[in-house]
């Protein structure tokens, strides 16, 4: 299986800045057969970046998309409208769930729409600090994971990516708040167990499971060395070209 290094730019950069930054990344990033580099710019930058992209080096992702293909949904952009621009779409990011009110049902429909349109969904799941404190991590992960996949046929499981992003560990600079490799391994094991129990070992062998939450050059090696971790979803550090390209180099070394 490939190792995935995914940069989530969130709501940063104007269209012009995105284009300049992307140009910088294309110059820095080397292409490796076993590393899949993906960046998710703002929706407005997708079209110009799709003209600039060198898909051997970097693939594009959307940060969100709507599940209906067309129609009276003012302000939404559908998966089918962006299918010619991107290979991936982040779905159910915790900021969408917790700030913008996205539900498990929305996530499930978006995942199904992505697969239907030939786009690989990167499905984010993860517990909040409160849920973790209350010992609800297992229940939250089970609910989010299994409901997000409930409209997906078993034979399509290799067409989805799961990203474990504990909400409490996102965008922090305090090391006490960062997830340790042991914290992450526990949940990655749980995800693998749930997938295997529901779909069978052979079916899920090709489903990548990533980690995301305050990934930086300083912790990327430790996170990528966790058994069952097939890559990283990176927010803040993906906005700094040398950080992002160094993490790709670390991935190459860890997998060598
Ligand atoms: P972060 O964001 O790397 O800035 O913590 C990760 C994410 O939210 O996807």
Coordinates of N, CA and C and ligand atoms in Angstrom, one line a residue:
X1 N 0.8 -1.2 0.0 CA 0.0 0.0 0.0 C 0.9 1.3 0.0
X2 N 0.4 2.3 -0.7 CA 1.1 3.6 -0.7 C 1.0 4.2 0.6
X3 N 1.9 5.2 0.9 CA 1.8 6.0 2.1 C 1.3 7.4 1.6
X4 N 0.3 7.9 2.3 CA -0.4 9.1 1.9 C 0.0 10.3 2.7
X5 N 0.5 11.3 2.1 CA 0.8 12.6 2.8 C -0.2 13.6 2.2
X6 N -1.2 14.0 3.0 CA -2.2 14.9 2.6 C -2.2 16.2 3.3
X7 N -2.1 17.3 2.5 CA -2.1 18.7 3.1 C -3.5 19.3 3.0
X8 N -4.0 19.7 4.2 CA -5.3 20.3 4.2 C -5.1 21.8 4.5
X9 N -5.3 22.6 3.4 CA -5.0 24.1 3.6 C -6.1 24.8 4.3
X10 N -7.2 24.2 4.6 CA -8.3 24.8 5.3 C -8.7 26.1 4.6
X11 N -9.2 27.1 5.3 CA -9.6 28.4 4.6 C -8.5 29.4 4.7
X12 N -7.4 29.0 4.0 CA -6.2 29.9 3.9 C -5.8 30.1 2.5
X13 N -5.1 31.3 2.2 CA -4.6 31.7 0.9 C -5.7 32.2 0.0
X14 N -5.5 33.3 -0.7 CA -6.3 33.8 -1.8 C -6.0 32.9 -3.0
X15 N -6.8 33.1 -4.1 CA -6.5 32.3 -5.3 C -5.1 32.5 -5.8
X16 N -4.7 33.8 -5.8 CA -3.3 34.1 -6.3 C -2.2 33.5 -5.4
X17 N -2.4 33.6 -4.0 CA -1.5 33.0 -3.1 C -1.4 31.5 -3.2
X18 N -2.6 30.9 -3.4 CA -2.6 29.4 -3.6 C -1.8 29.0 -4.8
X19 N -1.9 29.8 -5.9 CA -1.2 29.5 -7.1 C 0.3 29.6 -6.9
X20 N 0.7 30.7 -6.3 CA 2.1 30.9 -6.0 C 2.7 29.8 -5.1
X21 N 1.9 29.5 -4.0 CA 2.4 28.5 -3.1 C 2.5 27.1 -3.7
X22 N 1.5 26.8 -4.6 CA 1.4 25.5 -5.2 C 2.6 25.4 -6.2
X23 N 3.0 26.5 -6.8 CA 4.1 26.5 -7.7 C 5.4 26.1 -6.9
X24 N 5.5 26.8 -5.8 CA 6.6 26.5 -4.9 C 6.7 25.0 -4.5
X25 N 5.5 24.5 -4.1 CA 5.5 23.1 -3.7 C 5.9 22.1 -4.9
X26 N 5.4 22.5 -6.1 CA 5.7 21.6 -7.2 C 7.2 21.6 -7.5
X27 N 7.9 22.7 -7.2 CA 9.3 22.8 -7.4 C 10.1 21.9 -6.3
X28 N 9.5 21.9 -5.1 CA 10.2 21.3 -4.0 C 10.0 19.8 -3.9
X29 N 8.7 19.4 -4.2 CA 8.3 18.0 -3.9 C 8.8 17.1 -5.0
X30 N 9.4 16.0 -4.5 CA 9.9 15.0 -5.5 C 8.8 13.9 -5.6
X31 N 8.8 13.3 -6.8 CA 7.8 12.2 -6.9 C 8.4 10.9 -6.6
X32 N 7.7 10.1 -5.7 CA 8.1 8.8 -5.3 C 6.9 7.9 -5.6
X33 N 7.2 6.7 -6.1 CA 6.2 5.7 -6.6 C 5.3 5.3 -5.4
X34 N 5.9 5.2 -4.2 CA 5.2 4.6 -3.1 C 4.6 5.7 -2.1
X35 N 4.7 7.0 -2.5 CA 4.2 8.0 -1.7 C 3.2 8.8 -2.5
X36 N 2.0 8.9 -2.0 CA 0.9 9.7 -2.7 C 0.8 11.0 -2.0
X37 N 1.1 12.1 -2.7 CA 1.1 13.4 -2.1 C -0.2 14.1 -2.6
X38 N -1.0 14.6 -1.7 CA -2.3 15.2 -2.0 C -2.4 16.5 -1.3
X39 N -2.9 17.6 -2.0 CA -3.2 18.8 -1.2 C -4.6 19.2 -1.5
X40 N -5.2 19.8 -0.4 CA -6.6 20.2 -0.5 C -6.7 21.7 -0.3
X41 N -6.7 22.5 -1.4 CA -6.8 23.9 -1.3 C -8.2 24.3 -1.1
X42 N -8.4 25.6 -1.0 CA -9.8 26.2 -0.9 C -10.5 25.9 -2.2
X43 N -11.8 25.7 -2.2 CA -12.6 25.4 -3.4 C -12.3 26.4 -4.5
X44 N -12.2 27.7 -4.2 CA -12.0 28.6 -5.3 C -10.7 28.5 -6.0
X45 N -9.7 27.8 -5.4 CA -8.4 27.7 -6.0 C -8.3 26.4 -6.8
X46 N -9.3 25.5 -6.7 CA -9.2 24.2 -7.3 C -9.0 24.3 -8.8
X47 N -9.8 25.1 -9.4 CA -9.8 25.2 -10.9 C -8.5 25.6 -11.4
X48 N -8.0 26.8 -11.0 CA -6.6 27.2 -11.5 C -5.5 26.2 -11.1
X49 N -5.6 25.7 -9.9 CA -4.5 24.7 -9.6 C -4.6 23.4 -10.4
X50 N -5.8 23.1 -10.8 CA -6.0 21.9 -11.7 C -5.3 22.1 -13.0
X51 N -5.1 23.3 -13.4 CA -4.4 23.6 -14.7 C -2.9 23.6 -14.5
X52 N -2.5 23.8 -13.2 CA -1.0 23.9 -12.9 C -0.4 22.6 -12.5
X53 N -1.3 21.7 -12.0 CA -0.9 20.5 -11.3 C 0.0 19.5 -12.2
X54 N 0.9 18.9 -11.6 CA 1.6 17.8 -12.2 C 1.2 16.6 -11.4
X55 N 0.3 15.8 -11.9 CA -0.3 14.7 -11.1 C 0.7 13.6 -10.8
X56 N 1.8 13.6 -11.4 CA 2.8 12.6 -11.0 C 3.4 13.0 -9.6
X57 N 3.3 14.3 -9.3 CA 3.9 14.8 -8.0 C 2.9 15.0 -6.9
X58 N 1.8 15.6 -7.3 CA 0.8 16.0 -6.3 C -0.6 15.8 -6.9
X59 N -1.5 15.3 -6.1 CA -2.9 15.2 -6.5 C -3.7 16.2 -5.8
X60 N -4.8 16.6 -6.3 CA -5.7 17.6 -5.7 C -6.9 16.9 -5.0
X61 N -7.2 17.6 -3.9 CA -8.4 17.1 -3.1 C -9.3 18.4 -2.8
X62 N -10.6 18.1 -2.7 CA -11.5 19.2 -2.2 C -11.6 19.0 -0.7
X63 N -12.0 20.0 0.0 CA -12.1 19.9 1.5 C -13.5 19.5 1.9
X64 N -14.4 19.6 0.9 CA -15.8 19.2 1.2 C -16.5 19.3 -0.2
X65 N -17.7 18.6 -0.3 CA -18.5 18.8 -1.4 C -19.9 18.3 -1.1
X66 N -20.9 18.7 -1.8 CA -22.3 18.4 -1.5 C -22.7 17.0 -2.2
X67 N -23.6 16.3 -1.6 CA -23.9 15.0 -2.0 C -24.9 14.9 -3.2
X68 N -25.8 15.9 -3.3 CA -26.7 15.9 -4.5 C -25.8 16.3 -5.7
X69 N -26.1 15.8 -6.9 CA -25.3 16.1 -8.1 C -25.5 17.5 -8.6
X70 N -26.8 17.9 -8.8 CA -27.2 19.2 -9.3 C -28.5 19.6 -8.6
X71 N -28.9 20.9 -8.7 CA -30.2 21.3 -8.3 C -30.2 22.5 -7.5
X72 N -31.4 22.8 -6.8 CA -31.6 24.0 -6.0 C -31.0 23.9 -4.7
X73 N -29.7 24.0 -4.6 CA -28.9 24.0 -3.3 C -28.0 25.2 -3.3
X74 N -28.5 26.3 -3.1 CA -27.8 27.6 -3.2 C -26.5 27.6 -2.3
X75 N -25.4 27.9 -2.9 CA -24.2 28.0 -2.2 C -23.4 26.7 -2.1
X76 N -24.0 25.6 -2.5 CA -23.3 24.3 -2.4 C -22.6 24.0 -3.7
X77 N -21.5 23.2 -3.7 CA -20.8 22.7 -4.8 C -20.8 21.2 -4.7
X78 N -21.2 20.5 -5.8 CA -21.4 19.1 -5.7 C -20.1 18.3 -6.0
X79 N -20.1 17.1 -5.6 CA -19.0 16.2 -6.0 C -18.9 16.1 -7.5
X80 N -20.1 16.0 -8.1 CA -20.0 15.8 -9.6 C -19.5 17.0 -10.3
X81 N -19.7 18.2 -9.7 CA -19.2 19.4 -10.3 C -17.6 19.5 -10.3
X82 N -17.1 18.9 -9.3 CA -15.6 19.0 -9.1 C -14.8 17.7 -9.6
X83 N -15.6 16.8 -10.1 CA -15.0 15.5 -10.4 C -13.9 15.6 -11.4
X84 N -13.9 16.6 -12.3 CA -12.8 16.7 -13.3 C -11.6 17.4 -12.7
X85 N -11.8 18.0 -11.5 CA -10.7 18.8 -11.0 C -9.8 18.0 -9.9
X86 N -10.5 17.1 -9.2 CA -9.8 16.5 -8.1 C -9.8 14.9 -8.2
X87 N -8.9 14.3 -7.4 CA -8.9 12.9 -7.3 C -9.5 12.4 -5.9
X88 N -9.4 13.4 -5.0 CA -9.8 13.1 -3.6 C -10.7 14.1 -3.0
X89 N -11.5 13.8 -2.0 CA -12.3 14.8 -1.3 C -12.3 14.5 0.2
X90 N -11.9 15.4 1.0 CA -11.9 15.3 2.5 C -13.4 15.3 2.8
X91 N -13.9 14.4 3.7 CA -15.3 14.4 4.0 C -15.4 14.2 5.6
X92 N -16.2 15.1 6.2 CA -16.5 14.9 7.6 C -15.4 15.4 8.5
X93 N -14.6 16.4 8.0 CA -13.6 16.9 8.9 C -14.2 17.5 10.1
X94 N -13.5 17.4 11.2 CA -14.1 17.8 12.5 C -14.5 19.2 12.6
X95 N -13.9 20.1 11.8 CA -14.3 21.5 11.7 C -15.7 21.6 11.0
X96 N -15.9 20.7 10.1 CA -17.3 20.7 9.4 C -18.3 20.1 10.4
X97 N -17.9 19.1 11.1 CA -18.8 18.4 12.0 C -19.2 19.4 13.2
X98 N -18.1 20.0 13.8 CA -18.4 20.7 15.0 C -18.6 22.2 14.9
X99 N -18.2 22.8 13.8 CA -18.4 24.3 13.6 C -19.6 24.4 12.6
X100 N -19.7 23.6 11.6 CA -20.7 23.8 10.6 C -21.9 22.8 10.7
X101 N -21.9 22.0 11.7 CA -23.1 21.2 12.0 C -23.3 20.0 11.1
X102 N -22.2 19.5 10.5 CA -22.4 18.3 9.6 C -22.6 17.1 10.5
X103 N -23.6 16.3 10.1 CA -24.0 15.1 10.8 C -23.4 13.8 10.2
X104 N -23.5 12.7 11.0 CA -23.1 11.4 10.4 C -23.8 11.1 9.1
X105 N -25.1 11.5 9.1 CA -25.9 11.2 7.9 C -25.4 12.0 6.7
X106 N -25.0 13.3 6.9 CA -24.4 14.1 5.8 C -23.1 13.4 5.3
X107 N -22.3 13.0 6.3 CA -21.1 12.4 5.9 C -21.3 11.1 5.1
X108 N -22.2 10.3 5.5 CA -22.5 9.1 4.8 C -22.9 9.3 3.4
X109 N -23.8 10.4 3.2 CA -24.3 10.7 1.8 C -23.1 11.2 1.0
X110 N -22.3 12.0 1.6 CA -21.1 12.6 0.8 C -20.1 11.5 0.4
X111 N -19.9 10.6 1.3 CA -19.0 9.5 1.0 C -19.6 8.7 -0.2
X112 N -20.8 8.4 -0.1 CA -21.5 7.6 -1.2 C -21.4 8.4 -2.5
X113 N -21.6 9.8 -2.5 CA -21.6 10.6 -3.7 C -20.2 10.6 -4.3
X114 N -19.2 10.7 -3.4 CA -17.8 10.7 -3.9 C -17.4 9.4 -4.6
X115 N -17.8 8.3 -4.0 CA -17.4 7.0 -4.6 C -18.2 6.8 -5.9
X116 N -19.5 7.2 -5.9 CA -20.3 7.2 -7.1 C -19.7 8.0 -8.3
X117 N -19.0 9.1 -7.9 CA -18.4 10.0 -8.9 C -16.9 9.7 -9.2
X118 N -16.4 8.6 -8.6 CA -15.0 8.2 -8.9 C -14.0 9.0 -8.2
X119 N -14.4 9.7 -7.1 CA -13.5 10.4 -6.3 C -13.2 9.7 -5.0
X120 N -12.0 9.6 -4.5 CA -11.7 8.9 -3.3 C -12.0 9.8 -2.1
X121 N -13.0 9.4 -1.2 CA -13.2 10.2 0.0 C -12.2 9.9 1.1
X122 N -11.7 11.0 1.7 CA -10.8 10.9 2.9 C -11.7 11.2 4.0
X123 N -12.2 10.1 4.7 CA -13.2 10.3 5.7 C -12.6 10.5 7.1
X124 N -12.9 11.7 7.7 CA -12.3 12.0 9.0 C -13.2 11.6 10.1
X125 N -12.6 10.9 11.1 CA -13.4 10.5 12.3 C -12.5 10.9 13.5
X126 N -13.1 11.1 14.6 CA -12.3 11.4 15.8 C -13.2 11.9 16.9
X127 N -12.8 11.6 18.1 CA -13.5 12.0 19.3 C -13.1 13.4 19.8
X128 N -14.0 14.1 20.5 CA -13.6 15.4 21.1 C -12.9 15.1 22.5
X129 N -12.4 16.2 23.1 CA -11.8 16.0 24.4 C -12.8 15.5 25.4
X130 N -14.0 16.1 25.3 CA -15.1 15.7 26.3 C -15.4 14.3 26.1
X131 N -15.6 13.8 24.9 CA -15.9 12.4 24.7 C -14.8 11.5 25.2
X132 N -13.6 11.9 25.0 CA -12.5 11.1 25.5 C -12.5 11.0 27.0
X133 N -12.7 12.2 27.6 CA -12.8 12.2 29.1 C -13.9 11.3 29.6
X134 N -15.0 11.3 28.9 CA -16.1 10.4 29.4 C -16.0 9.0 29.0
X135 N -14.9 8.6 28.4 CA -14.7 7.2 28.0 C -15.5 6.8 26.8
X136 N -15.9 7.7 26.0 CA -16.8 7.4 24.8 C -16.0 7.2 23.5
X137 N -14.7 7.2 23.5 CA -13.9 7.2 22.3 C -14.4 6.0 21.4
X138 N -14.4 4.8 22.0 CA -14.8 3.6 21.2 C -16.1 3.8 20.5
X139 N -17.1 4.2 21.3 CA -18.5 4.4 20.7 C -18.5 5.4 19.6
X140 N -17.8 6.5 19.8 CA -17.8 7.6 18.8 C -17.1 7.1 17.5
X141 N -16.0 6.5 17.7 CA -15.3 6.0 16.5 C -16.1 4.9 15.8
X142 N -16.7 4.0 16.5 CA -17.6 3.0 15.9 C -18.7 3.7 15.1
X143 N -19.4 4.6 15.7 CA -20.6 5.3 15.1 C -20.1 6.0 13.8
X144 N -19.1 6.8 14.0 CA -18.7 7.7 12.8 C -18.2 6.8 11.7
X145 N -17.4 5.8 12.0 CA -16.8 4.9 11.0 C -17.8 4.1 10.3
X146 N -18.6 3.4 11.0 CA -19.5 2.4 10.4 C -20.7 3.2 9.7
X147 N -21.1 4.3 10.2 CA -22.2 5.0 9.6 C -21.7 5.7 8.3
X148 N -20.4 6.1 8.3 CA -19.9 6.8 7.1 C -19.8 5.8 5.9
X149 N -19.7 4.6 6.2 CA -19.5 3.6 5.2 C -20.7 2.8 4.8
X150 N -21.8 3.1 5.5 CA -23.0 2.3 5.4 C -23.7 2.2 4.0
X151 N -23.4 3.2 3.1 CA -23.9 3.1 1.8 C -22.9 2.6 0.8
X152 N -21.8 2.2 1.3 CA -20.7 1.7 0.4 C -20.7 0.2 0.3
X153 N -20.6 -0.3 -0.9 CA -20.6 -1.8 -1.1 C -19.2 -2.3 -0.7
X154 N -19.2 -3.5 -0.1 CA -17.9 -4.0 0.4 C -16.8 -4.0 -0.6
X155 N -17.2 -4.2 -1.9 CA -16.1 -4.3 -2.9 C -15.5 -2.9 -3.2
X156 N -16.2 -1.8 -2.7 CA -15.7 -0.4 -2.9 C -14.9 0.1 -1.7
X157 N -14.6 -0.8 -0.7 CA -13.9 -0.3 0.4 C -12.5 0.1 0.1
X158 N -11.9 -0.5 -0.9 CA -10.5 -0.1 -1.3 C -10.5 1.3 -1.9
X159 N -11.7 1.9 -2.2 CA -11.8 3.2 -2.8 C -12.1 4.3 -1.8
X160 N -11.9 4.0 -0.5 CA -12.0 5.0 0.5 C -10.8 5.1 1.4
X161 N -10.5 6.2 2.0 CA -9.4 6.4 3.0 C -10.1 6.9 4.3
X162 N -9.6 6.3 5.4 CA -10.1 6.7 6.7 C -8.9 7.6 7.3
X163 N -9.3 8.7 7.9 CA -8.3 9.5 8.7 C -8.8 9.7 10.1
X164 N -8.0 9.1 11.0 CA -8.3 9.3 12.4 C -7.7 10.7 12.9
X165 N -8.6 11.6 13.3 CA -8.2 12.9 13.7 C -8.8 13.2 15.1
X166 N -8.1 12.9 16.2 CA -8.7 13.2 17.5 C -8.9 14.8 17.6
X167 N -10.1 15.2 17.8 CA -10.4 16.7 17.8 C -9.5 17.4 18.8
X168 N -9.2 16.8 19.9 CA -8.4 17.4 20.9 C -7.0 17.6 20.6
X169 N -6.5 16.9 19.5 CA -5.1 17.0 19.2 C -4.9 17.8 17.9
X170 N -6.0 18.5 17.4 CA -5.8 19.2 16.1 C -5.3 20.7 16.5
X171 N -4.4 21.1 15.6 CA -3.9 22.5 15.7 C -3.5 22.9 17.1
X172 N -2.6 22.1 17.7 CA -2.1 22.5 19.0 C -0.6 22.6 18.9
X173 N 0.0 23.6 19.7 CA 1.4 23.7 19.8 C 1.9 23.1 21.1
X174 N 1.0 22.9 22.0 CA 1.4 22.4 23.3 C 1.6 20.9 23.3
X175 N 2.8 20.4 23.6 CA 3.1 19.0 23.5 C 2.2 18.1 24.4
X176 N 1.8 18.7 25.5 CA 0.9 17.9 26.4 C -0.4 17.6 25.8
X177 N -0.8 18.4 24.8 CA -2.1 18.2 24.1 C -2.0 17.3 22.9
X178 N -0.8 17.0 22.5 CA -0.6 16.2 21.2 C -0.9 14.8 21.5
X179 N -1.4 14.1 20.5 CA -1.6 12.6 20.7 C -0.2 11.9 20.7
X180 N -0.1 11.0 21.6 CA 1.2 10.2 21.5 C 1.0 9.0 20.6
X181 N 2.1 8.4 20.1 CA 1.9 7.3 19.2 C 1.1 6.2 19.9
X182 N 1.2 6.0 21.2 CA 0.4 5.0 21.9 C -1.1 5.3 21.8
X183 N -1.5 6.6 22.1 CA -2.9 7.1 21.9 C -3.4 6.7 20.5
X184 N -2.6 7.0 19.6 CA -3.0 6.8 18.2 C -3.1 5.3 17.8
X185 N -2.1 4.6 18.3 CA -2.1 3.1 17.9 C -3.4 2.4 18.5
X186 N -3.8 2.9 19.7 CA -5.0 2.3 20.3 C -6.2 2.4 19.3
X187 N -6.4 3.7 18.8 CA -7.6 3.9 18.0 C -7.4 3.3 16.6
X188 N -6.2 3.4 16.0 CA -5.9 2.7 14.7 C -6.2 1.2 14.8
X189 N -5.8 0.6 15.9 CA -6.1 -0.8 16.1 C -7.7 -1.0 16.1
X190 N -8.3 -0.1 16.9 CA -9.8 -0.2 17.0 C -10.4 -0.1 15.6
X191 N -10.0 0.9 14.8 CA -10.5 1.1 13.4 C -10.3 -0.2 12.6
X192 N -9.1 -0.8 12.6 CA -8.8 -2.0 11.9 C -9.7 -3.1 12.3
X193 N -9.9 -3.2 13.7 CA -10.7 -4.3 14.2 C -12.1 -4.2 13.7
X194 N -12.7 -2.9 13.8 CA -14.1 -2.7 13.4 C -14.3 -3.0 11.9
X195 N -13.3 -2.6 11.1 CA -13.4 -2.8 9.7 C -13.3 -4.3 9.3
X196 N -12.4 -5.0 10.0 CA -12.2 -6.4 9.8 C -13.4 -7.2 10.2
X197 N -14.0 -6.8 11.4 CA -15.2 -7.5 11.9 C -16.4 -7.3 11.0
X198 N -16.5 -6.1 10.4 CA -17.7 -5.8 9.6 C -17.5 -6.3 8.2
X199 N -16.3 -6.2 7.6 CA -16.2 -6.5 6.2 C -15.3 -7.6 5.9
X200 N -14.6 -8.2 6.8 CA -13.6 -9.2 6.6 C -12.2 -8.7 6.3
X201 N -11.3 -9.5 6.7 CA -9.9 -9.1 6.6 C -9.4 -8.7 5.2
X202 N -9.8 -9.6 4.2 CA -9.4 -9.4 2.8 C -9.9 -8.1 2.2
X203 N -11.2 -7.8 2.6 CA -11.8 -6.7 2.0 C -11.2 -5.4 2.4
X204 N -10.7 -5.3 3.7 CA -10.2 -4.1 4.2 C -8.7 -3.9 4.1
X205 N -8.0 -5.0 3.6 CA -6.6 -4.9 3.6 C -6.1 -3.7 2.7
X206 N -6.9 -3.3 1.8 CA -6.4 -2.2 0.9 C -7.0 -0.8 1.3
X207 N -7.6 -0.7 2.5 CA -8.2 0.5 2.9 C -7.2 1.3 3.8
X208 N -6.6 2.4 3.3 CA -5.6 3.1 4.0 C -6.3 3.8 5.3
X209 N -5.5 3.8 6.3 CA -5.9 4.5 7.6 C -4.8 5.5 7.9
X210 N -5.2 6.8 7.9 CA -4.2 7.9 8.2 C -4.4 8.4 9.6
X211 N -3.4 9.2 10.0 CA -3.5 10.0 11.2 C -3.4 11.4 10.9
X212 N -4.2 12.3 11.6 CA -4.0 13.7 11.5 C -4.3 14.4 12.8
X213 N -3.5 15.5 13.1 CA -3.7 16.3 14.3 C -2.3 16.7 14.7
X214 N -2.0 18.0 14.4 CA -0.7 18.7 14.8 C 0.5 17.9 14.3
X215 N 0.4 17.4 13.1 CA 1.6 16.7 12.6 C 2.6 17.7 12.1
X216 N 3.9 17.5 12.5 CA 5.0 18.4 12.1 C 6.2 17.6 11.7
X217 N 7.2 18.3 11.2 CA 8.5 17.6 10.9 C 9.0 16.9 12.2
X218 N 8.8 17.5 13.3 CA 9.4 16.9 14.6 C 8.7 15.6 15.0
X219 N 7.4 15.4 14.6 CA 6.8 14.2 15.1 C 6.4 13.2 14.0
X220 N 6.6 13.6 12.7 CA 6.1 12.8 11.6 C 6.7 11.4 11.6
X221 N 8.0 11.3 11.9 CA 8.6 10.0 11.9 C 8.0 9.1 12.9
X222 N 7.8 9.6 14.1 CA 7.2 8.8 15.2 C 5.7 8.3 14.8
X223 N 5.0 9.3 14.2 CA 3.6 8.9 13.8 C 3.6 7.9 12.6
X224 N 4.5 8.1 11.7 CA 4.5 7.2 10.5 C 5.0 5.8 10.9
X225 N 5.7 5.7 12.0 CA 6.2 4.4 12.4 C 5.2 3.6 13.2
X226 N 4.0 4.2 13.5 CA 3.0 3.5 14.2 C 2.5 2.3 13.3
X227 N 2.5 1.1 13.8 CA 2.0 0.0 13.0 C 0.5 0.3 12.6
X228 N 0.2 0.1 11.3 CA -1.2 0.4 10.8 C -1.5 1.8 10.4
X229 N -0.4 2.7 10.5 CA -0.6 4.1 10.1 C -0.1 4.2 8.6
X230 N -1.0 4.5 7.7 CA -0.7 4.5 6.3 C -0.4 5.9 5.7
X231 N -0.3 6.9 6.6 CA -0.1 8.2 6.2 C -0.6 9.3 7.1
X232 N -0.4 10.5 6.7 CA -0.7 11.7 7.5 C -1.6 12.7 6.9
X233 N -2.5 13.3 7.6 CA -3.3 14.4 7.2 C -2.8 15.6 7.9
X234 N -2.4 16.6 7.2 CA -1.6 17.7 7.8 C -2.3 19.0 7.6
X235 N -2.5 19.8 8.6 CA -3.1 21.1 8.4 C -2.1 22.2 8.4
X236 N -1.8 22.8 9.6 CA -0.9 23.9 9.7 C 0.4 23.7 9.0
X237 N 1.1 22.6 9.2 CA 2.4 22.4 8.6 C 2.4 22.2 7.1
X238 N 1.2 22.0 6.5 CA 1.1 21.9 5.1 C 1.1 23.3 4.4
X239 N 1.0 24.3 5.2 CA 1.0 25.7 4.7 C 2.5 26.3 4.6
X240 N 3.4 25.5 5.0 CA 4.8 25.9 5.0 C 5.6 24.9 4.1
X241 N 6.0 25.4 2.9 CA 6.6 24.5 1.9 C 7.7 23.6 2.4
X242 N 8.7 24.2 3.1 CA 9.8 23.3 3.6 C 9.3 22.2 4.6
X243 N 8.4 22.6 5.5 CA 7.8 21.6 6.4 C 7.2 20.5 5.7
X244 N 6.3 20.9 4.7 CA 5.5 19.9 4.0 C 6.4 19.0 3.2
X245 N 7.4 19.6 2.5 CA 8.2 18.7 1.7 C 9.2 17.9 2.5
X246 N 9.6 18.4 3.7 CA 10.4 17.6 4.6 C 9.6 16.4 5.1
X247 N 8.3 16.6 5.4 CA 7.5 15.4 5.9 C 7.4 14.4 4.8
X248 N 7.4 14.8 3.6 CA 7.3 13.8 2.5 C 8.7 13.0 2.4
X249 N 9.8 13.7 2.6 CA 11.1 13.1 2.7 C 11.2 12.1 3.9
X250 N 10.6 12.5 5.0 CA 10.6 11.6 6.2 C 9.8 10.3 5.8
X251 N 8.7 10.5 5.2 CA 7.8 9.4 4.8 C 8.6 8.4 3.9
X252 N 9.4 9.0 3.0 CA 10.2 8.2 2.1 C 11.2 7.4 2.9
X253 N 11.8 8.0 3.9 CA 12.9 7.3 4.7 C 12.2 6.2 5.5
X254 N 11.1 6.6 6.2 CA 10.5 5.6 7.1 C 10.0 4.4 6.3
X255 N 9.6 4.6 5.1 CA 9.1 3.4 4.3 C 10.2 2.7 3.5
X256 N 11.4 3.3 3.5 CA 12.5 2.7 2.7 C 12.9 1.3 3.2
Ligands
LIG1 P1 -3.4 20.5 12.1 O1 -4.7 20.1 11.3 O2 -2.3 19.6 11.4 O3 -3.2 21.9 12.0 O4 -3.6 20.0 13.5 C1 -5.1 18.9 10.9 C2 -6.4 18.8 10.3 O5 -7.3 19.5 10.9 O6 -6.7 18.2 9.3

